[in-house]
């Protein structure tokens, strides 16, 4: 059967997802149209195609244990000079993203893996482009704001054409974000 490259992420909903994808392309990032706008939970990971049912079962369990939580993006950041990336910051929901990614990569599951860098939830808006364009992305999106109730995540597969395609969405066990959570009041929605 061979191997496939998968990733798990939280999609940035419309109209924000398309807007950030177009901005990323406008900064000169050639990969922009092949990568849906997202917050990564599992970076590109190669698995045996035969293991996809186990991956699905594992992600179903992670989603069942999760609860909806508020997500808010605000402003920009960068990993330069360590990594040539400019991103939009996750201002609210970072703890929940960290909780999720730990469970997705759990050592007992089919996607166990170590990360090259400590986990830092973000939305990439420029990667591997020239410094002037990186600076432009950082400055032009510094005032970007978006928020939404995060109700799940998705599994993606990277095709031979380098385009990421959604295989399946996973909805959290709870169906509604409590109103107090949207205001940032109350306990962690995923603990």
C-alpha positions as a LaTeX table, in Angstrom:
\begin{tabular}{lrrr}
\hline
Residue & $x$ (\AA) & $y$ (\AA) & $z$ (\AA) \\
\hline
Unk1 & 0.00 & 0.00 & 0.00 \\
Unk2 & 2.87 & 2.41 & 0.66 \\
Unk3 & 3.02 & 5.51 & 2.79 \\
Unk4 & 1.06 & 8.75 & 2.86 \\
Unk5 & 1.88 & 12.14 & 4.34 \\
Unk6 & $-0.81$ & 13.38 & 6.71 \\
Unk7 & $-1.35$ & 16.37 & 8.96 \\
Unk8 & $-3.95$ & 17.33 & 11.55 \\
Unk9 & $-5.09$ & 20.91 & 11.97 \\
Unk10 & $-7.78$ & 23.35 & 12.96 \\
Unk11 & $-9.08$ & 25.16 & 9.89 \\
Unk12 & $-9.38$ & 28.94 & 10.01 \\
Unk13 & $-13.01$ & 29.48 & 8.93 \\
Unk14 & $-14.31$ & 31.77 & 6.21 \\
Unk15 & $-13.98$ & 34.55 & 5.40 \\
Unk16 & $-10.71$ & 34.64 & 7.36 \\
Unk17 & $-9.18$ & 31.48 & 5.86 \\
Unk18 & $-9.42$ & 32.66 & 2.25 \\
Unk19 & $-8.33$ & 36.18 & 3.14 \\
Unk20 & $-5.15$ & 34.94 & 4.85 \\
Unk21 & $-4.47$ & 32.43 & 2.05 \\
Unk22 & $-4.71$ & 35.21 & $-0.56$ \\
Unk23 & $-2.50$ & 37.48 & 1.51 \\
Unk24 & 0.06 & 34.66 & 1.85 \\
Unk25 & 0.07 & 34.19 & $-1.93$ \\
Unk26 & 0.36 & 37.97 & $-2.37$ \\
Unk27 & 3.52 & 38.02 & $-0.27$ \\
Unk28 & 5.06 & 35.59 & $-2.76$ \\
Unk29 & 4.66 & 32.31 & $-0.91$ \\
Unk30 & 4.32 & 29.81 & $-3.77$ \\
Unk31 & 2.89 & 27.10 & $-1.48$ \\
Unk32 & $-0.03$ & 29.30 & $-0.33$ \\
Unk33 & $-2.75$ & 27.84 & $-2.57$ \\
Unk34 & $-1.84$ & 24.26 & $-1.72$ \\
Unk35 & $-2.14$ & 24.75 & 2.04 \\
Unk36 & $-5.53$ & 25.55 & 3.60 \\
Unk37 & $-5.21$ & 28.23 & 6.29 \\
Unk38 & $-4.87$ & 26.44 & 9.62 \\
Unk39 & $-3.43$ & 25.99 & 13.09 \\
Unk40 & $-1.30$ & 22.83 & 13.09 \\
Unk41 & $-1.94$ & 20.05 & 15.59 \\
Unk42 & 0.26 & 17.46 & 13.81 \\
Unk43 & 2.87 & 18.63 & 11.29 \\
Unk44 & 3.44 & 16.68 & 8.06 \\
Unk45 & 3.92 & 13.07 & 9.15 \\
Unk46 & 4.51 & 10.00 & 7.02 \\
Unk47 & 2.45 & 6.93 & 7.96 \\
Unk48 & 1.70 & 3.60 & 6.31 \\
Unk49 & $-1.50$ & 3.87 & 4.29 \\
Unk50 & $-2.64$ & 0.66 & 6.00 \\
Unk51 & $-2.55$ & 2.57 & 9.33 \\
Unk52 & $-5.16$ & 5.14 & 8.25 \\
Unk53 & $-8.04$ & 3.25 & 9.96 \\
Unk54 & $-6.04$ & 3.33 & 13.23 \\
Unk55 & $-5.34$ & 7.04 & 12.69 \\
Unk56 & $-9.06$ & 7.64 & 12.18 \\
Unk57 & $-9.98$ & 5.70 & 15.32 \\
Unk58 & $-7.37$ & 7.57 & 17.35 \\
Unk59 & $-8.54$ & 11.00 & 16.14 \\
Unk60 & $-12.16$ & 10.04 & 16.79 \\
Unk61 & $-11.18$ & 9.35 & 20.41 \\
Unk62 & $-9.25$ & 12.62 & 20.72 \\
Unk63 & $-12.24$ & 14.56 & 19.38 \\
Unk64 & $-14.66$ & 12.76 & 21.70 \\
Unk65 & $-12.57$ & 13.87 & 24.71 \\
Unk66 & $-12.33$ & 17.48 & 23.50 \\
Unk67 & $-14.78$ & 20.32 & 23.99 \\
Unk68 & $-15.45$ & 23.41 & 21.86 \\
Unk69 & $-13.38$ & 26.43 & 22.81 \\
Unk70 & $-13.02$ & 30.05 & 21.70 \\
Unk71 & $-10.26$ & 30.80 & 19.19 \\
Unk72 & $-8.97$ & 34.32 & 18.62 \\
Unk73 & $-6.22$ & 35.41 & 16.27 \\
Unk74 & $-4.56$ & 38.77 & 16.84 \\
Unk75 & $-1.48$ & 40.40 & 15.35 \\
Unk76 & 1.69 & 38.87 & 13.98 \\
Unk77 & 4.83 & 37.12 & 15.18 \\
Unk78 & 7.86 & 35.48 & 13.63 \\
Unk79 & 10.19 & 32.56 & 14.21 \\
Unk80 & 13.06 & 34.35 & 12.43 \\
Unk81 & 16.01 & 33.97 & 12.55 \\
Unk82 & 15.56 & 30.35 & 13.72 \\
Unk83 & 12.98 & 29.55 & 11.02 \\
Unk84 & 11.86 & 31.70 & 8.04 \\
Unk85 & 8.23 & 32.05 & 9.14 \\
Unk86 & 5.88 & 34.97 & 9.80 \\
Unk87 & 2.59 & 34.08 & 11.44 \\
Unk88 & $-0.65$ & 35.40 & 12.86 \\
Unk89 & $-0.72$ & 34.87 & 16.62 \\
Unk90 & $-3.21$ & 32.63 & 18.44 \\
Unk91 & $-4.25$ & 35.08 & 21.17 \\
Unk92 & $-6.93$ & 32.82 & 22.70 \\
Unk93 & $-7.22$ & 29.05 & 22.45 \\
Unk94 & $-3.48$ & 28.29 & 22.57 \\
Unk95 & $-3.78$ & 26.12 & 25.70 \\
Unk96 & $-6.57$ & 24.10 & 24.12 \\
Unk97 & $-4.51$ & 23.67 & 20.93 \\
Unk98 & $-1.56$ & 22.48 & 23.02 \\
Unk99 & $-3.79$ & 19.99 & 24.85 \\
Unk100 & $-5.11$ & 18.65 & 21.52 \\
Unk101 & $-1.74$ & 18.31 & 19.80 \\
Unk102 & $-0.35$ & 16.37 & 22.76 \\
Unk103 & $-3.19$ & 13.88 & 22.49 \\
Unk104 & $-2.93$ & 13.63 & 18.70 \\
Unk105 & 0.79 & 12.78 & 19.04 \\
Unk106 & 0.33 & 10.57 & 22.12 \\
Unk107 & 3.02 & 7.91 & 22.39 \\
Unk108 & 0.40 & 5.15 & 22.52 \\
Unk109 & $-1.22$ & 6.26 & 19.25 \\
Unk110 & $-0.45$ & 5.72 & 15.57 \\
Unk111 & 0.97 & 9.25 & 15.10 \\
Unk112 & 3.47 & 9.33 & 17.95 \\
Unk113 & 6.35 & 11.63 & 17.09 \\
Unk114 & 8.70 & 14.18 & 18.53 \\
Unk115 & 8.63 & 17.77 & 17.30 \\
Unk116 & 11.70 & 19.61 & 15.98 \\
Unk117 & 10.69 & 22.71 & 17.96 \\
Unk118 & 8.49 & 23.27 & 21.03 \\
Unk119 & 4.80 & 23.45 & 20.06 \\
Unk120 & 3.62 & 27.01 & 19.41 \\
Unk121 & 0.14 & 27.32 & 17.86 \\
Unk122 & 0.03 & 29.89 & 15.04 \\
Unk123 & $-1.25$ & 30.55 & 11.51 \\
Unk124 & 1.59 & 30.76 & 8.98 \\
Unk125 & 1.23 & 33.69 & 6.55 \\
Unk126 & 4.73 & 33.65 & 5.03 \\
Unk127 & 7.29 & 30.86 & 4.84 \\
Unk128 & 10.66 & 30.71 & 3.13 \\
Unk129 & 10.26 & 33.87 & 1.07 \\
Unk130 & 12.65 & 36.81 & 0.79 \\
Unk131 & 13.24 & 38.97 & 3.87 \\
Unk132 & 11.55 & 42.09 & 2.46 \\
Unk133 & 8.36 & 40.13 & 1.77 \\
Unk134 & 8.55 & 38.58 & 5.27 \\
Unk135 & 8.84 & 42.07 & 6.74 \\
Unk136 & 5.86 & 43.20 & 4.65 \\
Unk137 & 3.74 & 40.24 & 5.87 \\
Unk138 & 4.68 & 41.01 & 9.46 \\
Unk139 & 3.74 & 44.70 & 9.13 \\
Unk140 & 0.64 & 44.43 & 6.95 \\
Unk141 & $-1.08$ & 41.78 & 9.08 \\
Unk142 & $-0.08$ & 43.27 & 12.45 \\
Unk143 & $-3.65$ & 44.53 & 12.95 \\
Unk144 & $-5.35$ & 41.29 & 11.85 \\
Unk145 & $-8.09$ & 40.03 & 14.18 \\
Unk146 & $-10.45$ & 37.06 & 13.92 \\
Unk147 & $-12.40$ & 34.93 & 16.37 \\
Unk148 & $-14.69$ & 31.93 & 16.20 \\
Unk149 & $-15.83$ & 28.97 & 18.31 \\
Unk150 & $-13.53$ & 26.04 & 17.51 \\
Unk151 & $-15.71$ & 22.94 & 17.35 \\
Unk152 & $-13.24$ & 20.39 & 15.98 \\
Unk153 & $-10.29$ & 19.66 & 13.73 \\
Unk154 & $-9.52$ & 17.78 & 10.52 \\
Unk155 & $-7.19$ & 15.17 & 9.04 \\
Unk156 & $-5.44$ & 16.15 & 5.80 \\
Unk157 & $-3.35$ & 14.26 & 3.26 \\
Unk158 & $-0.69$ & 15.82 & 1.07 \\
Unk159 & $-1.00$ & 14.75 & $-2.56$ \\
Unk160 & 1.81 & 14.10 & $-5.03$ \\
Unk161 & 1.11 & 17.64 & $-6.30$ \\
Unk162 & 2.02 & 19.02 & $-2.81$ \\
Unk163 & $-1.61$ & 20.12 & $-2.24$ \\
Unk164 & $-3.17$ & 19.32 & 1.14 \\
Unk165 & $-6.69$ & 17.83 & 0.94 \\
Unk166 & $-9.10$ & 17.23 & 3.80 \\
Unk167 & $-9.83$ & 13.55 & 4.44 \\
Unk168 & $-12.20$ & 13.93 & 7.39 \\
Unk169 & $-13.46$ & 16.39 & 9.98 \\
Unk170 & $-13.70$ & 15.49 & 13.67 \\
Unk171 & $-16.22$ & 17.27 & 15.89 \\
Unk172 & $-15.59$ & 17.66 & 19.60 \\
Unk173 & $-17.71$ & 15.74 & 22.13 \\
Unk174 & $-19.51$ & 18.89 & 23.28 \\
Unk175 & $-21.85$ & 20.48 & 20.74 \\
Unk176 & $-21.99$ & 24.12 & 21.86 \\
Unk177 & $-19.42$ & 26.62 & 23.12 \\
Unk178 & $-20.74$ & 27.89 & 26.48 \\
Unk179 & $-21.38$ & 31.66 & 26.34 \\
Unk180 & $-19.05$ & 32.29 & 29.30 \\
Unk181 & $-16.20$ & 30.54 & 27.44 \\
Unk182 & $-16.56$ & 32.97 & 24.56 \\
Unk183 & $-15.93$ & 35.78 & 27.03 \\
Unk184 & $-12.91$ & 33.96 & 28.43 \\
Unk185 & $-14.60$ & 33.14 & 31.75 \\
Unk186 & $-14.65$ & 29.70 & 33.31 \\
Unk187 & $-12.45$ & 26.64 & 33.27 \\
Unk188 & $-10.43$ & 25.35 & 30.34 \\
Unk189 & $-12.85$ & 23.96 & 27.75 \\
Unk190 & $-10.76$ & 20.89 & 26.98 \\
Unk191 & $-9.58$ & 19.82 & 30.40 \\
\hline
\end{tabular}
